[in-house]
Coordinates of C-alpha atoms in Angstrom, one line a residue:
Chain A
X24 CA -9.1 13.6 8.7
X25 CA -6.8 10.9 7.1
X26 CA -9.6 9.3 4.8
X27 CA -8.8 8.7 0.8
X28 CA -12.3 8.3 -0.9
X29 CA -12.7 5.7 -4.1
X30 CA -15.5 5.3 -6.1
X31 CA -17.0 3.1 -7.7
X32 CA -16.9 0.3 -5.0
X33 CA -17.3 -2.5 -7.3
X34 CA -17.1 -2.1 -11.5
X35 CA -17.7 -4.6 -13.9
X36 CA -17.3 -4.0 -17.4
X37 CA -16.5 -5.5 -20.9
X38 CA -13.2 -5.7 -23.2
X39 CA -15.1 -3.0 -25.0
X40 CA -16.0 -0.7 -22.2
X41 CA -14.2 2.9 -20.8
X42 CA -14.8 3.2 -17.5
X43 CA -12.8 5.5 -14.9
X44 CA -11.8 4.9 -11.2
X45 CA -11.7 8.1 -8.9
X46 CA -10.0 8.9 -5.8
X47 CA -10.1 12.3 -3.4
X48 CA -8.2 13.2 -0.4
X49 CA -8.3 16.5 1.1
X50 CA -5.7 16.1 3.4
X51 CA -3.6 18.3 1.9
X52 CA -0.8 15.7 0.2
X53 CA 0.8 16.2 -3.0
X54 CA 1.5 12.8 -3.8
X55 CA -1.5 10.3 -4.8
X56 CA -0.4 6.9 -5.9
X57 CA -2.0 4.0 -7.7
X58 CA -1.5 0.5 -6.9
X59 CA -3.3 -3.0 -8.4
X60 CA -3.8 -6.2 -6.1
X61 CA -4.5 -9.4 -7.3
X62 CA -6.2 -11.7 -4.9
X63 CA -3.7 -13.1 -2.1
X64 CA -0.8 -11.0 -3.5
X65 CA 0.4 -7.8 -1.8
X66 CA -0.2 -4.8 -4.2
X67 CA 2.1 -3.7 -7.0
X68 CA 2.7 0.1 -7.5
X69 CA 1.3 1.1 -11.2
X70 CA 1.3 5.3 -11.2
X71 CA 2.5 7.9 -8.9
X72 CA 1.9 11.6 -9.1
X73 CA 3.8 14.1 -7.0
X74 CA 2.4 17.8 -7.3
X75 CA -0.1 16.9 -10.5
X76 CA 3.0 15.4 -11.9
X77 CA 3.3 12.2 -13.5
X78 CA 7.0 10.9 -11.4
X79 CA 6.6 6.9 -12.1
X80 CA 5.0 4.9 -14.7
X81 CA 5.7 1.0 -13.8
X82 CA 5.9 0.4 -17.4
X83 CA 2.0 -0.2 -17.2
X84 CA 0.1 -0.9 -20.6
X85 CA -1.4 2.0 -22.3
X86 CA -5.2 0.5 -21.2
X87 CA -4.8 2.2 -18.1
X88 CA -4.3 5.8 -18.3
X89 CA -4.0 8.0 -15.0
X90 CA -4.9 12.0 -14.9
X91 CA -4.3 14.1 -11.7
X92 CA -6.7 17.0 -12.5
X93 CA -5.7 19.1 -9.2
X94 CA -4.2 18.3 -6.1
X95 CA -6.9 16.6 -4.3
X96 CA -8.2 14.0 -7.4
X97 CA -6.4 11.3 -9.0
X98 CA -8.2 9.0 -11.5
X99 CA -7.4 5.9 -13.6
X100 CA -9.2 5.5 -17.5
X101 CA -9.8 2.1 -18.2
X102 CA -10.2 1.6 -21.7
X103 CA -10.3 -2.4 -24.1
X104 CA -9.4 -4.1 -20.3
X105 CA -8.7 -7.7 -20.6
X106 CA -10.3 -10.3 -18.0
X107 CA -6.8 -10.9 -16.6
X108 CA -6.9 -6.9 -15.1
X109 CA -9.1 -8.1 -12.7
X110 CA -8.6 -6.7 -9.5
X111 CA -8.6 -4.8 -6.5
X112 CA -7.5 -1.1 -7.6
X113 CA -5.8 1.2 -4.9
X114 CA -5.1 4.4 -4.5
X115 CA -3.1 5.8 -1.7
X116 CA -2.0 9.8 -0.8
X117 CA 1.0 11.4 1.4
X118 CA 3.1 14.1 1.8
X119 CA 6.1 14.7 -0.7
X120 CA 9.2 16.2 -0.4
X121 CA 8.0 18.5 2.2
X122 CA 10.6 16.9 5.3
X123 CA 7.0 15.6 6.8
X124 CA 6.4 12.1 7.6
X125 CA 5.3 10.5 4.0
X126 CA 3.2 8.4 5.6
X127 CA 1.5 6.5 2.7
X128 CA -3.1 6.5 3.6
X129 CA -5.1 4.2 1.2
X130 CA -8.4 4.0 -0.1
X131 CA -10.8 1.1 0.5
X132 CA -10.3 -0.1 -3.4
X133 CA -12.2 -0.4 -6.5
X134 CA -12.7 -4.3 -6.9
X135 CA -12.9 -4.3 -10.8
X136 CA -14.1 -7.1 -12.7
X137 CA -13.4 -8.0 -16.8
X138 CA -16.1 -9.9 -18.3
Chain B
X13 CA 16.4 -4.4 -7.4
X14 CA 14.8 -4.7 -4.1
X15 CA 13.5 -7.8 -2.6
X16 CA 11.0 -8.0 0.3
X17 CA 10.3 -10.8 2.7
X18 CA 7.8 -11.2 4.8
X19 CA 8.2 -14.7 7.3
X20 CA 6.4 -16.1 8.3
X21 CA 4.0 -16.8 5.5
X22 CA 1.1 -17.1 7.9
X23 CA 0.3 -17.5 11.7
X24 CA -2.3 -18.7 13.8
X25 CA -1.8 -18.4 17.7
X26 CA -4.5 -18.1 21.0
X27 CA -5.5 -15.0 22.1
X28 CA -2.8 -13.4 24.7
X29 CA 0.0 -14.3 23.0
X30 CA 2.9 -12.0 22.1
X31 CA 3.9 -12.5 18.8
X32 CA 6.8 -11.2 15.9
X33 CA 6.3 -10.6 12.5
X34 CA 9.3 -10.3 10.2
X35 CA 10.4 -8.9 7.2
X36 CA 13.5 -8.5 5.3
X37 CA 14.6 -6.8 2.5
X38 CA 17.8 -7.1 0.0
X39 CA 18.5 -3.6 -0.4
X40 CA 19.5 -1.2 2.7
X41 CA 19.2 2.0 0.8
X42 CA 15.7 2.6 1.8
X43 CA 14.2 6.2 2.4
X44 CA 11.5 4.2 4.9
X45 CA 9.8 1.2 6.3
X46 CA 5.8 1.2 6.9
X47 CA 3.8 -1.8 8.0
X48 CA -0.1 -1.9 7.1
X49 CA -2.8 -4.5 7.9
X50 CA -5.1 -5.5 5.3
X51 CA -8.5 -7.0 6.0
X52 CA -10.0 -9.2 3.2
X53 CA -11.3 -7.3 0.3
X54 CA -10.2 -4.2 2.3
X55 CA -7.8 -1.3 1.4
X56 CA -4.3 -1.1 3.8
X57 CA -4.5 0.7 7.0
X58 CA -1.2 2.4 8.3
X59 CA 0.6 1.0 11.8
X60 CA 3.5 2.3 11.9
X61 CA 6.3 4.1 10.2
X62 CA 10.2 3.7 10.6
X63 CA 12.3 6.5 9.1
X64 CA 15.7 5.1 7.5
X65 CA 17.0 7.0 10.8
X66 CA 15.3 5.5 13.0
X67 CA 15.3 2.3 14.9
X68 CA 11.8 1.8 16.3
X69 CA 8.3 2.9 16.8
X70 CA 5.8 2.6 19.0
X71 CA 2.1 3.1 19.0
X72 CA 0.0 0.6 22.0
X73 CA 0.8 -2.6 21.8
X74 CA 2.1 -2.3 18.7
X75 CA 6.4 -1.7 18.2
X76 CA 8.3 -1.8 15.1
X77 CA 12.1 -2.4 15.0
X78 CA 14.4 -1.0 12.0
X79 CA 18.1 -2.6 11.4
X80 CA 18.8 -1.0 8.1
X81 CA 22.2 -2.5 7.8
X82 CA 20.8 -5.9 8.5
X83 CA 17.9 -5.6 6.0
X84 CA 15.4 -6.3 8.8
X85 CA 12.4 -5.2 10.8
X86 CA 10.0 -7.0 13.3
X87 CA 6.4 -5.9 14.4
X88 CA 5.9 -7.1 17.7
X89 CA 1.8 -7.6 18.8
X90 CA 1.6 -7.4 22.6
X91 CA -0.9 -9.2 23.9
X92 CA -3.0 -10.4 20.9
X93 CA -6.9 -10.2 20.7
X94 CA -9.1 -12.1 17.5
X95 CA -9.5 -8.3 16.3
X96 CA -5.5 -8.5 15.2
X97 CA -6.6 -11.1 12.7
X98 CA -5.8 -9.5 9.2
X99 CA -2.9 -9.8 6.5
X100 CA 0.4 -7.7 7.8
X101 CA 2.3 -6.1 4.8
X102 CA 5.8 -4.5 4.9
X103 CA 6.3 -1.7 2.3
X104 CA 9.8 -0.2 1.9
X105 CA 11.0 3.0 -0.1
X106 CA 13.6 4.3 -1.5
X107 CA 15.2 8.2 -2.0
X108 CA 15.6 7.2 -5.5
X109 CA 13.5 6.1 -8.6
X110 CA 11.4 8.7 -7.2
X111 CA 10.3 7.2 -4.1
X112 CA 9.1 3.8 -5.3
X113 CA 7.3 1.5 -2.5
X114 CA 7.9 -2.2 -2.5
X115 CA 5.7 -4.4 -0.3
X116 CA 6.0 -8.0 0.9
X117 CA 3.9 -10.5 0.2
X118 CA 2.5 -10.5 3.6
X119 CA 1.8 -12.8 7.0
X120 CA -1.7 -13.5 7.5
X121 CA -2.6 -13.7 11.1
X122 CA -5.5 -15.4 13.0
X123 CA -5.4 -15.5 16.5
X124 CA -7.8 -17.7 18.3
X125 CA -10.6 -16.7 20.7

């Protein structure tokens, strides 16, 4: 099984809203990323976690916060989004540090919209 | 900091063809080298992935080449079909930074029925 789960599909909130994005693997990786994609642009790495560890923050604004609450979940708190954080939200999962292939598997995306 | 490149921008050839995707990068320090396709509004599926200490891989008619010192790898499609049509992304990674993925802006292909 190399399937990452997201959910929700589709979000729309307000400036005003806190909403949260979730994503699951099971495949037994200790390293779950998250990545935004604005329309015709390739995504841009935003968080990475390796073993429920917080390893890169991409100087990402304080809006977003991530939480890896075991080994298998990774979500991202949206909190006072702007219109302009519009997009599709990824999150991907591999190995780390293990000598295995780190082969990165994403999710099908969140598409978020800021009203 | 590391620069990928992804030429050409976008491509559009009949079905059968054999084709190369190309995409460079600025920094040859790289830990790895994986190519996804992206369908629209879709998230990435993995192709292929090139270790820094390897030169290709291979998986059906799909091959991807790795010249590290060069700053270059090709994805060659064998014998295309319409269901190859989808945006190709290079990612690269380093052992540093604590493993920090860089993709390219991709090359959208169609390939005519």
């Amino acid at each position: 099984d190399t399937e990452v789960t997201q959910t929700p599909k589709h979000l729309v909130m307000g400036m005003t809203n806190k909403k949260s994005l979730k994503c699951e693997q099971h495949m037994g990786h200790r390293a779950m990323y998250w990545y935004k994609q604005k329309a015709k642009k390739p995504p841009e790495l935003m968080f990475v976690y390796s073993y429920e560890k917080l390893s890169i923050n991409e100087s990402v604004p304080s809006r977003f916060s991530p939480e890896c609450p075991n080994s298998s979940l990774l979500n991202l708190h949206l909190h006072a989004l702007q219109p302009e954080d519009s997009a599709l939200y990824l999150c991907a999962s591999s190995h780390f540090g293990t000598g295995r292939t780190d082969t990165q598997y994403f999710g099908p995306g969140t598409r978020l919209t800021v009203l | 900091k590391q620069e990928v490149t992804q030429i050409p921008a976008a491509l559009s050839v009949p079905e059968g063809e054999n084709l190369v995707l190309n995409c460079s990068f600025t920094d040859s320090a790289i830990y790895n080298l994986q190519w996804f396709r992206q369908d629209p509004g879709k998230g990435l599926t993995s192709l292929l992935l090139i270790q820094s200490s390897q030169r290709e891989q291979t998986s059906g008619r799909l091959n991807a080449s790795l010249d590290k010192s060069s700053g270059r790898s090709t994805l060659y499609i064998a014998a295309s079909q319409p269901g190859d049509s989808a945006t190709y992304l290079c990612a690269v990674r380093h052992n540093t930074g604590g493993f920090k993925t860089i993709f390219g802006a991709g090359t959208r292909l169609f390939v005519k029925a």
